[in-house]
């Protein structure tokens, strides 16, 4: 799920996590990708998800439908576009055997919280937070978007399991990497629920702090074990 429409285009989650500057070609591709997602988000919020076609998004951006699908595999992914970025960032962190799985997931999600709440740029954050609430309601009320999020979480879980198996030298079908990955992926529903809950606080700083606190408490529970 991606709670965002108007976020700074020069900031990426991978940059937040790694601190490295991206190549120019990749930057241009990302900017077009984000433009497509931003325009799609605006159209979906204004007219409803089912009422807007991919062709409408392409026309509004001055590109072809094929170009849209070159960047996004489905209409749903135009809106819920952060899954791929988060999954890639998490996998990259997990490739470092010095980084614990819980710490890696927490780092990605805390960066994501900062990225999402950066959409609220006014003095009190109200317009941005109101938009995030609208976005969340759109997701919750659209069955195909909810299904897309479930599938994306399953994919994240699979990639985490395979990455953990790779770095530990464990067979990919063994139970240990899969139960670890399932536990790690459980932080994402915590994030979504926490963000929906705390948006009512009305302040970007308070929302960010509250969601990050919930994530840290959930991560602490994982570290203790069941």
XYZ file of N, CA and C in Angstrom:
678
model
N 0.847 -1.178 0.000
C 0.000 0.000 0.000
C 0.890 1.238 0.000
N 0.434 2.273 -0.699
C 1.227 3.491 -0.741
C 0.373 4.674 -0.375
N 0.574 5.200 0.796
C -0.140 6.397 1.195
C 0.631 7.600 0.709
N 0.373 8.033 -0.541
C 1.046 9.235 -0.972
C 0.555 9.667 -2.351
N 0.592 10.953 -2.545
C 0.296 11.477 -3.858
C 1.264 12.587 -4.201
N 1.501 13.505 -3.267
C 2.365 14.644 -3.552
C 3.573 14.608 -2.617
N 4.528 13.760 -2.893
C 5.737 13.671 -2.087
C 6.892 14.229 -2.885
N 7.953 14.689 -2.214
C 9.094 15.252 -2.941
C 9.665 14.261 -3.938
N 9.805 14.650 -5.205
C 10.213 13.732 -6.249
C 11.710 13.436 -6.229
N 12.472 14.189 -5.432
C 13.902 13.942 -5.411
C 14.289 12.964 -4.317
N 13.306 12.470 -3.565
C 13.597 11.568 -2.457
C 13.105 10.175 -2.803
N 13.943 9.166 -2.608
C 13.519 7.784 -2.800
C 13.792 6.997 -1.534
N 13.053 5.916 -1.340
C 13.275 5.095 -0.165
C 14.663 4.483 -0.193
N 15.114 4.056 -1.366
C 16.442 3.450 -1.444
C 17.521 4.448 -1.059
N 17.309 5.717 -1.441
C 18.279 6.736 -1.067
C 18.249 6.985 0.432
N 17.028 6.965 0.994
C 16.901 7.166 2.437
C 17.614 6.061 3.194
N 17.453 4.824 2.707
C 18.041 3.679 3.394
C 19.552 3.603 3.183
N 20.000 3.786 1.927
C 21.408 3.560 1.619
C 22.264 4.806 1.671
N 21.634 5.971 1.447
C 22.389 7.209 1.409
C 23.129 7.425 0.108
N 22.923 6.575 -0.900
C 23.608 6.673 -2.179
C 22.745 7.432 -3.184
N 23.383 8.193 -4.067
C 22.674 8.932 -5.101
C 22.484 8.037 -6.316
N 21.295 8.073 -6.920
C 20.979 7.195 -8.036
C 21.517 7.745 -9.353
N 21.789 6.871 -10.334
C 22.240 7.308 -11.660
C 21.167 8.149 -12.347
N 21.592 9.027 -13.279
C 20.677 9.943 -13.960
C 19.582 9.198 -14.717
N 19.956 8.138 -15.448
C 18.963 7.395 -16.226
C 17.896 6.799 -15.324
N 18.342 6.245 -14.199
C 17.400 5.662 -13.255
C 16.531 6.757 -12.626
N 17.124 7.917 -12.392
C 16.366 9.030 -11.825
C 15.244 9.454 -12.764
N 15.559 9.555 -14.076
C 14.537 9.956 -15.047
C 13.418 8.922 -15.139
N 13.801 7.656 -15.104
C 12.799 6.595 -15.149
C 11.909 6.666 -13.904
N 12.524 6.869 -12.763
C 11.756 6.961 -11.519
C 10.810 8.159 -11.542
N 11.284 9.289 -12.077
C 10.447 10.487 -12.107
C 9.218 10.296 -12.996
N 9.398 9.610 -14.143
C 8.251 9.320 -14.996
C 7.312 8.350 -14.284
N 7.887 7.357 -13.649
C 7.081 6.384 -12.916
C 6.263 7.080 -11.830
N 6.907 7.997 -11.126
C 6.187 8.686 -10.056
C 5.129 9.626 -10.625
N 5.418 10.260 -11.763
C 4.419 11.112 -12.399
C 3.177 10.299 -12.759
N 3.385 9.126 -13.341
C 2.260 8.265 -13.688
C 1.447 7.898 -12.453
N 2.141 7.547 -11.387
C 1.451 7.171 -10.161
C 0.733 8.357 -9.537
N 1.370 9.526 -9.543
C 0.751 10.726 -8.978
C -0.525 11.098 -9.724
N -0.453 11.088 -11.049
C -1.621 11.440 -11.860
C -2.723 10.404 -11.662
N -2.351 9.128 -11.656
C -3.336 8.066 -11.434
C -4.001 8.228 -10.068
N -3.193 8.514 -9.055
C -3.739 8.695 -7.704
C -4.757 9.820 -7.684
N -4.413 10.950 -8.318
C -5.333 12.093 -8.343
C -6.634 11.720 -9.052
N -6.520 11.048 -10.184
C -7.718 10.662 -10.932
C -8.568 9.666 -10.157
N -7.915 8.695 -9.512
C -8.650 7.698 -8.734
C -9.383 8.356 -7.566
N -8.726 9.300 -6.899
C -9.356 9.977 -5.765
C -10.517 10.856 -6.213
N -10.379 11.462 -7.384
C -11.426 12.365 -7.877
C -12.625 11.615 -8.439
N -12.383 10.502 -9.141
C -13.456 9.839 -9.886
C -13.774 8.426 -9.405
N -12.936 7.869 -8.548
C -13.116 6.486 -8.124
C -12.231 5.553 -8.931
N -11.770 4.489 -8.306
C -10.815 3.596 -8.949
C -11.401 2.925 -10.186
N -12.616 2.412 -10.067
C -13.207 1.652 -11.169
C -13.588 2.534 -12.356
N -13.811 3.824 -12.118
C -14.258 4.722 -13.186
C -13.112 5.196 -14.080
N -11.882 5.030 -13.626
C -10.717 5.522 -14.366
C -10.025 4.356 -15.059
N -9.742 4.514 -16.352
C -9.026 3.498 -17.116
C -7.541 3.851 -17.204
N -6.742 2.836 -17.479
C -5.311 3.073 -17.677
C -5.100 4.049 -18.831
N -5.947 3.961 -19.831
C -5.849 4.880 -20.968
C -6.064 6.329 -20.536
N -6.905 6.540 -19.525
C -7.132 7.896 -19.022
C -5.863 8.443 -18.370
N -5.168 7.583 -17.641
C -3.913 7.986 -17.005
C -2.861 8.310 -18.060
N -2.766 7.441 -19.062
C -1.796 7.660 -20.136
C -2.055 8.976 -20.856
N -3.309 9.247 -21.165
C -3.659 10.484 -21.861
C -3.314 11.699 -21.020
N -3.613 11.658 -19.725
C -3.337 12.790 -18.836
C -1.842 13.068 -18.710
N -1.015 12.034 -18.898
C 0.440 12.185 -18.794
C 1.111 12.392 -20.142
N 0.339 12.300 -21.237
C 0.914 12.481 -22.562
C 1.792 11.337 -23.012
N 1.454 10.121 -22.573
C 2.213 8.940 -22.970
C 1.243 7.887 -23.495
N 1.775 6.782 -23.994
C 0.933 5.698 -24.483
C 0.577 4.740 -23.350
N -0.456 3.950 -23.593
C -0.837 2.923 -22.615
C 0.319 1.942 -22.421
N 1.026 1.624 -23.508
C 2.166 0.719 -23.419
C 3.225 1.268 -22.474
N 3.456 2.583 -22.517
C 4.437 3.196 -21.614
C 4.025 3.007 -20.163
N 2.733 3.171 -19.897
C 2.247 2.964 -18.530
C 2.556 1.546 -18.075
N 2.250 0.572 -18.933
C 2.472 -0.823 -18.556
C 3.953 -1.201 -18.550
N 4.787 -0.399 -19.186
C 6.240 -0.618 -19.073
C 6.737 -0.315 -17.667
N 5.994 0.530 -16.974
C 6.386 0.937 -15.613
C 5.568 0.234 -14.532
N 4.345 -0.153 -14.862
C 3.454 -0.757 -13.872
C 2.786 -1.993 -14.481
N 2.837 -3.123 -13.805
C 2.270 -4.349 -14.372
C 0.749 -4.396 -14.362
N 0.116 -3.534 -13.561
C -1.340 -3.578 -13.462
C -1.874 -2.200 -13.087
N -3.161 -2.024 -13.260
C -3.810 -0.771 -12.850
C -3.672 -0.571 -11.349
N -3.830 -1.642 -10.591
C -3.733 -1.545 -9.136
C -2.368 -1.041 -8.684
N -1.318 -1.473 -9.372
C 0.032 -1.093 -8.962
C 0.325 0.384 -9.215
N -0.492 1.046 -10.048
C -0.357 2.486 -10.236
C -0.616 3.226 -8.931
N -1.524 2.699 -8.142
C -1.885 3.341 -6.883
C -1.044 2.799 -5.729
N -0.980 1.474 -5.631
C -0.207 0.838 -4.565
C 1.201 0.582 -5.073
N 1.940 1.659 -5.306
C 3.205 1.565 -6.036
C 4.430 1.427 -5.151
N 4.241 1.438 -3.837
C 5.398 1.430 -2.945
C 5.882 0.026 -2.594
N 5.082 -0.982 -2.900
C 5.466 -2.346 -2.540
C 6.799 -2.747 -3.167
N 6.949 -2.496 -4.442
C 8.175 -2.891 -5.141
C 9.394 -2.206 -4.535
N 9.260 -0.931 -4.215
C 10.372 -0.166 -3.652
C 10.742 -0.697 -2.269
N 9.734 -0.927 -1.441
C 10.007 -1.434 -0.096
C 10.615 -2.835 -0.129
N 10.062 -3.684 -0.993
C 10.577 -5.054 -1.093
C 12.027 -5.056 -1.551
N 12.339 -4.221 -2.541
C 13.722 -4.133 -3.015
C 14.671 -3.611 -1.961
N 14.244 -2.581 -1.226
C 15.092 -2.020 -0.173
C 15.322 -3.043 0.943
N 14.263 -3.782 1.300
C 14.388 -4.788 2.351
C 15.332 -5.906 1.919
N 15.188 -6.373 0.700
C 16.073 -7.431 0.204
C 17.533 -6.966 0.222
N 17.770 -5.730 -0.187
C 19.132 -5.217 -0.214
C 19.741 -5.201 1.183
N 18.979 -4.777 2.167
C 19.477 -4.752 3.538
C 19.725 -6.162 4.064
N 18.863 -7.099 3.703
C 18.985 -8.467 4.199
C 20.167 -9.208 3.595
N 20.670 -8.719 2.465
C 21.842 -9.354 1.861
C 23.092 -9.151 2.701
N 23.060 -8.172 3.611
C 24.174 -7.943 4.533
C 23.973 -8.823 5.758
N 24.806 -9.843 5.952
C 24.598 -10.758 7.075
C 24.757 -10.095 8.439
N 25.324 -8.889 8.449
C 25.484 -8.179 9.719
C 24.198 -7.489 10.162
N 23.231 -7.398 9.263
C 21.967 -6.736 9.578
C 20.916 -7.770 9.936
N 20.359 -7.666 11.142
C 19.326 -8.595 11.560
C 18.042 -8.386 10.776
N 17.264 -9.448 10.534
C 16.020 -9.322 9.761
C 15.037 -8.319 10.347
N 14.877 -8.331 11.659
C 13.951 -7.382 12.284
C 14.454 -5.953 12.102
N 15.753 -5.751 12.306
C 16.324 -4.412 12.130
C 16.172 -3.928 10.695
N 16.349 -4.820 9.728
C 16.212 -4.448 8.322
C 14.785 -4.001 8.019
N 13.805 -4.767 8.470
C 12.410 -4.413 8.213
C 12.048 -3.105 8.902
N 12.522 -2.936 10.121
C 12.220 -1.707 10.853
C 12.832 -0.500 10.156
N 14.038 -0.637 9.639
C 14.686 0.467 8.937
C 13.893 0.865 7.697
N 13.441 -0.123 6.930
C 12.663 0.163 5.727
C 11.336 0.840 6.082
N 10.654 0.327 7.092
C 9.343 0.871 7.442
C 9.440 2.252 8.077
N 10.467 2.493 8.884
C 10.619 3.830 9.459
C 10.927 4.850 8.368
N 11.723 4.451 7.383
C 11.975 5.334 6.250
C 10.684 5.567 5.466
N 9.877 4.520 5.337
C 8.609 4.648 4.620
C 7.651 5.588 5.340
N 7.617 5.518 6.656
C 6.770 6.439 7.429
C 7.173 7.888 7.158
N 8.471 8.141 7.199
C 8.944 9.512 6.935
C 8.593 9.934 5.511
N 8.733 9.015 4.573
C 8.429 9.312 3.168
C 6.948 9.634 2.982
N 6.085 8.828 3.570
C 4.651 9.040 3.418
C 4.195 10.338 4.064
N 4.628 10.597 5.280
C 4.160 11.782 5.978
C 4.783 13.060 5.427
N 5.819 12.932 4.598
C 6.384 14.123 3.964
C 5.415 14.712 2.950
N 4.332 13.995 2.632
C 3.309 14.521 1.725
C 2.614 15.732 2.327
N 2.593 15.802 3.649
C 1.914 16.920 4.314
C 2.910 18.059 4.487
N 2.784 19.077 3.670
C 3.796 20.136 3.637
C 3.310 21.461 4.201
N 2.049 21.539 4.602
C 1.560 22.795 5.150
C 2.051 22.960 6.576
N 1.778 24.098 7.160
C 2.285 24.405 8.496
C 1.802 23.404 9.530
N 0.508 23.007 9.446
C -0.011 22.077 10.447
C -0.204 20.673 9.902
N 0.047 20.488 8.629
C -0.025 19.148 8.050
C -1.417 18.671 7.712
N -2.449 19.484 7.999
C -3.822 19.020 7.842
C -4.171 18.596 6.417
N -3.863 19.408 5.375
C -4.236 18.979 4.021
C -3.602 17.656 3.619
N -2.331 17.500 3.922
C -1.661 16.261 3.571
C -2.239 15.074 4.300
N -2.525 15.229 5.593
C -3.089 14.131 6.367
C -4.504 13.813 5.891
N -5.255 14.833 5.498
C -6.599 14.584 4.973
C -6.520 13.766 3.692
N -5.526 14.056 2.860
C -5.351 13.300 1.625
C -4.982 11.849 1.917
N -4.137 11.644 2.921
C -3.767 10.279 3.285
C -4.982 9.500 3.770
N -5.874 10.179 4.509
C -7.092 9.510 4.963
C -7.974 9.123 3.778
N -8.102 10.013 2.799
C -8.878 9.707 1.597
C -8.268 8.529 0.847
N -6.960 8.524 0.776
C -6.258 7.447 0.087
C -6.542 6.112 0.769
N -6.444 6.106 2.086
C -6.696 4.882 2.839
C -8.114 4.371 2.658
N -9.076 5.284 2.639
C -10.470 4.891 2.448
C -10.686 4.310 1.050
N -10.004 4.887 0.060
C -10.116 4.358 -1.301
C -9.606 2.927 -1.363
N -8.455 2.676 -0.736
C -7.899 1.317 -0.704
C -8.880 0.360 -0.032
N -9.374 0.760 1.152
C -10.232 -0.108 1.941
C -11.558 -0.414 1.246
N -12.023 0.481 0.396
C -13.329 0.313 -0.240
C -13.253 -0.316 -1.630
N -12.050 -0.676 -2.083
C -11.883 -1.232 -3.423
C -11.340 -2.657 -3.330
N -12.167 -3.666 -3.578
C -11.737 -5.061 -3.419
C -10.476 -5.415 -4.203
N -10.348 -4.927 -5.436
C -9.177 -5.279 -6.239
C -7.897 -4.705 -5.640
N -7.984 -3.537 -5.004
C -6.804 -2.951 -4.358
C -6.439 -3.723 -3.087
N -7.441 -4.154 -2.344
C -7.181 -4.957 -1.154
C -6.534 -6.286 -1.550
N -7.034 -6.896 -2.639
C -6.448 -8.148 -3.113
C -5.008 -7.920 -3.573
N -4.770 -6.808 -4.242
C -3.411 -6.485 -4.694
C -2.461 -6.356 -3.510
N -2.912 -5.734 -2.436
C -2.062 -5.582 -1.259
C -1.751 -6.926 -0.609
N -2.751 -7.805 -0.570
C -2.501 -9.133 0.000
C -1.475 -9.895 -0.840
N -1.627 -9.819 -2.152
C -0.671 -10.497 -3.042
C 0.728 -9.896 -2.903
N 0.802 -8.588 -2.748
C 2.102 -7.921 -2.612
C 2.778 -8.306 -1.301
N 1.979 -8.453 -0.239
C 2.546 -8.880 1.040
C 3.041 -10.320 0.951
N 2.309 -11.160 0.249
C 2.756 -12.543 0.039
C 4.079 -12.567 -0.736
N 4.182 -11.711 -1.742
C 5.414 -11.661 -2.539
C 6.578 -11.176 -1.681
N 6.347 -10.164 -0.870
C 7.402 -9.674 0.028
C 7.854 -10.797 0.956
N 6.895 -11.534 1.500
C 7.226 -12.637 2.403
C 8.098 -13.674 1.701
N 7.747 -14.027 0.474
C 8.513 -15.019 -0.282
C 9.931 -14.543 -0.554
N 10.079 -13.287 -0.934
C 11.403 -12.753 -1.236
C 12.263 -12.683 0.021
N 11.656 -12.305 1.129
C 12.401 -12.280 2.394
C 12.850 -13.687 2.776
N 11.959 -14.668 2.638
C 12.315 -16.051 2.982
C 13.467 -16.551 2.123
N 13.404 -16.303 0.830
C 14.459 -16.756 -0.070
C 15.774 -16.042 0.216
N 15.709 -14.775 0.564
C 16.925 -14.021 0.865
C 17.565 -14.510 2.155
N 16.742 -14.766 3.156
C 17.269 -15.290 4.424
C 17.876 -16.673 4.216
N 17.210 -17.505 3.424
C 17.751 -18.834 3.128
C 19.097 -18.709 2.419
N 19.193 -17.765 1.502
C 20.438 -17.556 0.763
C 21.576 -17.132 1.682
N 21.309 -16.212 2.566
C 22.394 -15.689 3.398
C 22.785 -16.635 4.531
N 21.899 -17.566 4.889
C 22.208 -18.518 5.948
C 22.620 -19.882 5.409
N 22.561 -20.047 4.080
C 22.918 -21.331 3.499
C 21.897 -22.410 3.778
N 20.650 -21.992 3.977
C 19.563 -22.923 4.264
C 18.791 -23.209 2.988
N 18.260 -24.402 2.862
C 17.431 -24.730 1.704
C 16.186 -23.852 1.700
N 15.769 -23.446 0.516
C 14.675 -22.477 0.394
C 13.347 -23.002 0.911
N 13.194 -24.341 0.981
C 11.918 -24.883 1.427
C 11.925 -25.309 2.892
N 12.975 -24.943 3.627
C 13.041 -25.284 5.051
C 12.142 -24.338 5.853
N 11.666 -24.792 7.031
C 10.701 -23.974 7.786
C 11.298 -22.710 8.417
N 12.594 -22.747 8.772
C 13.165 -21.601 9.510
C 13.107 -20.280 8.743
N 13.570 -20.230 7.486
C 13.483 -18.947 6.782
C 12.045 -18.497 6.536
N 11.130 -19.437 6.387
C 9.752 -19.049 6.102
C 9.039 -18.510 7.336
N 9.280 -19.121 8.488
C 8.626 -18.594 9.690
C 9.228 -17.239 10.061
N 10.535 -17.088 9.804
C 11.169 -15.793 10.050
C 10.591 -14.733 9.126
N 10.459 -15.068 7.844
C 9.919 -14.124 6.870
C 8.471 -13.756 7.186
N 7.691 -14.737 7.606
C 6.290 -14.472 7.944
C 6.185 -13.524 9.127
N 7.048 -13.726 10.114
C 7.056 -12.834 11.277
C 7.466 -11.419 10.876
N 8.500 -11.317 10.046
C 8.971 -10.010 9.587
C 7.876 -9.301 8.795
N 7.223 -10.027 7.894
C 6.162 -9.433 7.070
C 4.994 -8.956 7.924
N 4.843 -9.513 9.121
C 3.777 -9.074 10.018
C 3.910 -7.632 10.465
N 5.097 -7.050 10.288
C 5.267 -5.635 10.637
C 4.500 -4.725 9.687
N 4.246 -5.190 8.469
C 3.534 -4.336 7.500
C 2.086 -4.095 7.890
N 1.304 -5.122 8.269
C -0.056 -4.838 8.770
C -0.048 -3.933 10.005
N 0.960 -4.086 10.864
C 1.080 -3.176 12.015
C 1.223 -1.734 11.528
N 2.064 -1.556 10.524
C 2.282 -0.215 9.950
C 0.981 0.362 9.387
N 0.260 -0.411 8.584
C -0.968 0.090 7.958
C -2.009 0.469 9.015
N -2.210 -0.418 9.980
C -3.218 -0.152 11.013
C -2.821 1.053 11.859
N -1.544 1.126 12.180
C -1.069 2.235 13.007
C -1.240 3.566 12.285
N -0.917 3.597 11.001
C -1.053 4.837 10.247
C -2.513 5.274 10.185
N -3.419 4.337 9.906
C -4.845 4.692 9.869
C -5.306 5.217 11.227
N -4.856 4.573 12.271
C -5.270 4.956 13.627
C -4.773 6.345 13.996
N -3.505 6.627 13.709
C -2.887 7.855 14.217
C -3.058 9.062 13.301
N -3.599 8.875 12.106
C -3.861 10.031 11.244
C -4.796 11.029 11.915
N -5.600 10.553 12.860
C -6.519 11.436 13.577
C -5.794 12.406 14.510
N -4.514 12.192 14.752
C -3.764 13.083 15.640
C -3.633 14.489 15.056
N -3.695 14.611 13.725
C -3.753 15.921 13.099
C -2.448 16.658 12.939
N -1.344 16.055 13.324
C -0.036 16.690 13.183
C 0.919 15.695 12.546
N 1.651 16.154 11.525
C 2.588 15.260 10.845
C 3.621 14.706 11.824
N 4.171 15.562 12.659
C 5.199 15.125 13.612
C 4.642 14.097 14.585
N 3.432 14.329 15.068
C 2.824 13.405 16.036
C 2.471 12.078 15.375
N 1.947 12.135 14.150
C 1.624 10.907 13.424
C 2.885 10.086 13.187
N 3.942 10.741 12.711
C 5.207 10.043 12.436
C 5.743 9.378 13.691
N 5.772 10.125 14.784
C 6.310 9.593 16.044
C 5.468 8.426 16.554
N 4.140 8.546 16.454
C 3.259 7.498 16.973
C 3.384 6.208 16.169
N 3.438 6.328 14.850
C 3.558 5.135 14.003
C 4.915 4.474 14.219
N 5.967 5.262 14.277
C 7.297 4.691 14.511
C 7.374 4.021 15.876
N 6.711 4.590 16.869
C 6.693 3.961 18.192
C 5.989 2.606 18.140
N 4.860 2.534 17.432
C 4.157 1.257 17.294
C 5.037 0.218 16.595
N 5.748 0.645 15.545
C 6.619 -0.279 14.829
C 7.751 -0.774 15.713
N 8.322 0.107 16.506
C 9.421 -0.298 17.391
C 8.936 -1.252 18.475
N 7.720 -1.016 18.979
C 7.167 -1.937 19.974
C 6.913 -3.309 19.362
N 6.393 -3.329 18.139
C 6.141 -4.612 17.458
C 7.466 -5.320 17.187
N 8.477 -4.553 16.759
C 9.793 -5.152 16.499
C 10.409 -5.702 17.780
N 10.226 -5.003 18.875
C 10.747 -5.475 20.159
C 10.098 -6.791 20.559
N 8.814 -6.933 20.254
C 8.122 -8.189 20.541
C 8.690 -9.332 19.721
N 8.998 -9.059 18.443
C 9.598 -10.086 17.608
C 10.967 -10.504 18.134
N 11.738 -9.533 18.582
C 13.077 -9.855 19.089
C 13.026 -10.742 20.336
N 11.987 -10.566 21.128
C 11.851 -11.393 22.333
C 11.447 -12.816 21.978
N 10.748 -12.954 20.864
C 10.249 -14.283 20.490
C 8.846 -14.518 21.022
N 8.165 -15.502 20.435
C 6.791 -15.798 20.856
C 6.815 -16.566 22.155
